[in-house]
Coordinates of C-alpha atoms in Angstrom, one line a residue:
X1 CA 27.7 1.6 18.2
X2 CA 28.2 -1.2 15.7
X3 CA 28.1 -1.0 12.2
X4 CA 26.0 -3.0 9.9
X5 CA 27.2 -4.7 7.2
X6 CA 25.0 -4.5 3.8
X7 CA 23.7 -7.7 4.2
X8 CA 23.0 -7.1 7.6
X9 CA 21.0 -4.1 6.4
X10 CA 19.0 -5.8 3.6
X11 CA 18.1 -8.8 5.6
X12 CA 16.7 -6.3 8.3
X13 CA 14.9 -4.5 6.0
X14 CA 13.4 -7.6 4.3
X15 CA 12.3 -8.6 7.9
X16 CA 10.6 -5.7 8.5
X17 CA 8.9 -5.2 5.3
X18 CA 7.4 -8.5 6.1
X19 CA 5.8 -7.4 9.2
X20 CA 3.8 -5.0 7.0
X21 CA -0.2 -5.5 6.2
X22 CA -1.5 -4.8 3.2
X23 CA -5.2 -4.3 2.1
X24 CA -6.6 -3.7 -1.5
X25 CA -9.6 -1.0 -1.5
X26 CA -11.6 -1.1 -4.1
X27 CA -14.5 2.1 -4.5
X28 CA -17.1 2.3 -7.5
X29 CA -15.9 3.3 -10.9
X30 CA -15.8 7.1 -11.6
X31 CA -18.3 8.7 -14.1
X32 CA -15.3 7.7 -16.6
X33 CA -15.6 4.2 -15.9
X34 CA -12.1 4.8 -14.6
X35 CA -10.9 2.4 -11.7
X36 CA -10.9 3.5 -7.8
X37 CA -8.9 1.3 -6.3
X38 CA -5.8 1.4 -3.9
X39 CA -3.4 -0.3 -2.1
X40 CA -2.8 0.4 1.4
X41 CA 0.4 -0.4 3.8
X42 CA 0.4 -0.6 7.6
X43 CA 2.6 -1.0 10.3
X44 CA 1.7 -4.3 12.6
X45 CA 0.6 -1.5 15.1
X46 CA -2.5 -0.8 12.1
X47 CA -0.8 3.0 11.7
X48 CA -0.7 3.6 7.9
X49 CA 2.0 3.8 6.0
X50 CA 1.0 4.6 2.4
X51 CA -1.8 4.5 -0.1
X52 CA -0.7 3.5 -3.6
X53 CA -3.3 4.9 -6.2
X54 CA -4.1 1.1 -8.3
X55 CA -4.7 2.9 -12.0
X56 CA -4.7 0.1 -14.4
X57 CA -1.4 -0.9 -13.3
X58 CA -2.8 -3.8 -10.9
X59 CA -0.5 -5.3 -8.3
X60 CA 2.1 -3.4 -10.1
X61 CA 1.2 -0.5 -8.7
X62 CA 3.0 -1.1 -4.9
X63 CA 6.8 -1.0 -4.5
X64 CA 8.6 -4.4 -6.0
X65 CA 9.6 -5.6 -2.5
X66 CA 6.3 -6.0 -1.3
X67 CA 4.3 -6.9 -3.9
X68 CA 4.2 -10.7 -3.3
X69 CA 1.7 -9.8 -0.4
X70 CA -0.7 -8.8 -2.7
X71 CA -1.4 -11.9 -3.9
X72 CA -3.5 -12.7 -0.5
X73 CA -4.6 -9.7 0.6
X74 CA -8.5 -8.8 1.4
X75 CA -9.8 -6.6 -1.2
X76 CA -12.0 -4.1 1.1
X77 CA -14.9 -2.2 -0.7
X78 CA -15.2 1.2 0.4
X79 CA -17.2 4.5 -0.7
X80 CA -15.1 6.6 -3.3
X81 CA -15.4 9.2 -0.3
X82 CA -13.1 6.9 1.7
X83 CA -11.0 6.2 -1.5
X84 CA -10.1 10.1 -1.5
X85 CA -9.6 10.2 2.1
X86 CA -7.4 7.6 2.5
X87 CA -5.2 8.6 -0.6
X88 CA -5.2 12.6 0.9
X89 CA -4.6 10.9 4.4
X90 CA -1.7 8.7 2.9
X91 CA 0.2 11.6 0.9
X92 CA 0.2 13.9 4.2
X93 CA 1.8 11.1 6.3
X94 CA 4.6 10.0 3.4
X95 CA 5.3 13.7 2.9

């Protein structure tokens, strides 16, 4: 089996990071007023990959490598039920 070389690697991985979706959910604010929002990754096959909890960090919230798809992503509003669900549902399959 060949070996890769590092830039072989990164390139690769830069390719398939670009394959990925990713969708901005945004639920009601709680009691608090605090924010409920969340990123969300999937693979082109729609299978997610994980949920990043949006705080008051914004954007900066998702990994660095993918963050300039944030920038035209659909913002999906959703009940804070679904919020919870999909941040449960995405810590189960990154675990």
């Amino acid at each position: 089996m060949p070996t890769l070389s590092p830039a072989e690697i990164e390139s690769r991985s830069l390719a398939l990071l670009d394959s990925f979706t990713v969708l901005h959910f945004t639920a009601p604010n709680d009691r608090n007023g605090n924010p409920r929002r969340l990123w969300a990754v999937f693979t082109p096959a729609g299978q997610l990959v994980n949920a990043y909890d949006e705080g008051y960090l914004g954007s900066h919230a998702i990994p660095a490598a993918i963050r300039h798809k944030a920038a035209t992503c659909y913002a999906v509003p959703v009940s804070a039920a679904t919020y919870s669900a999909m941040l449960r549902h995405a810590r189960q399959v990154s675990a």
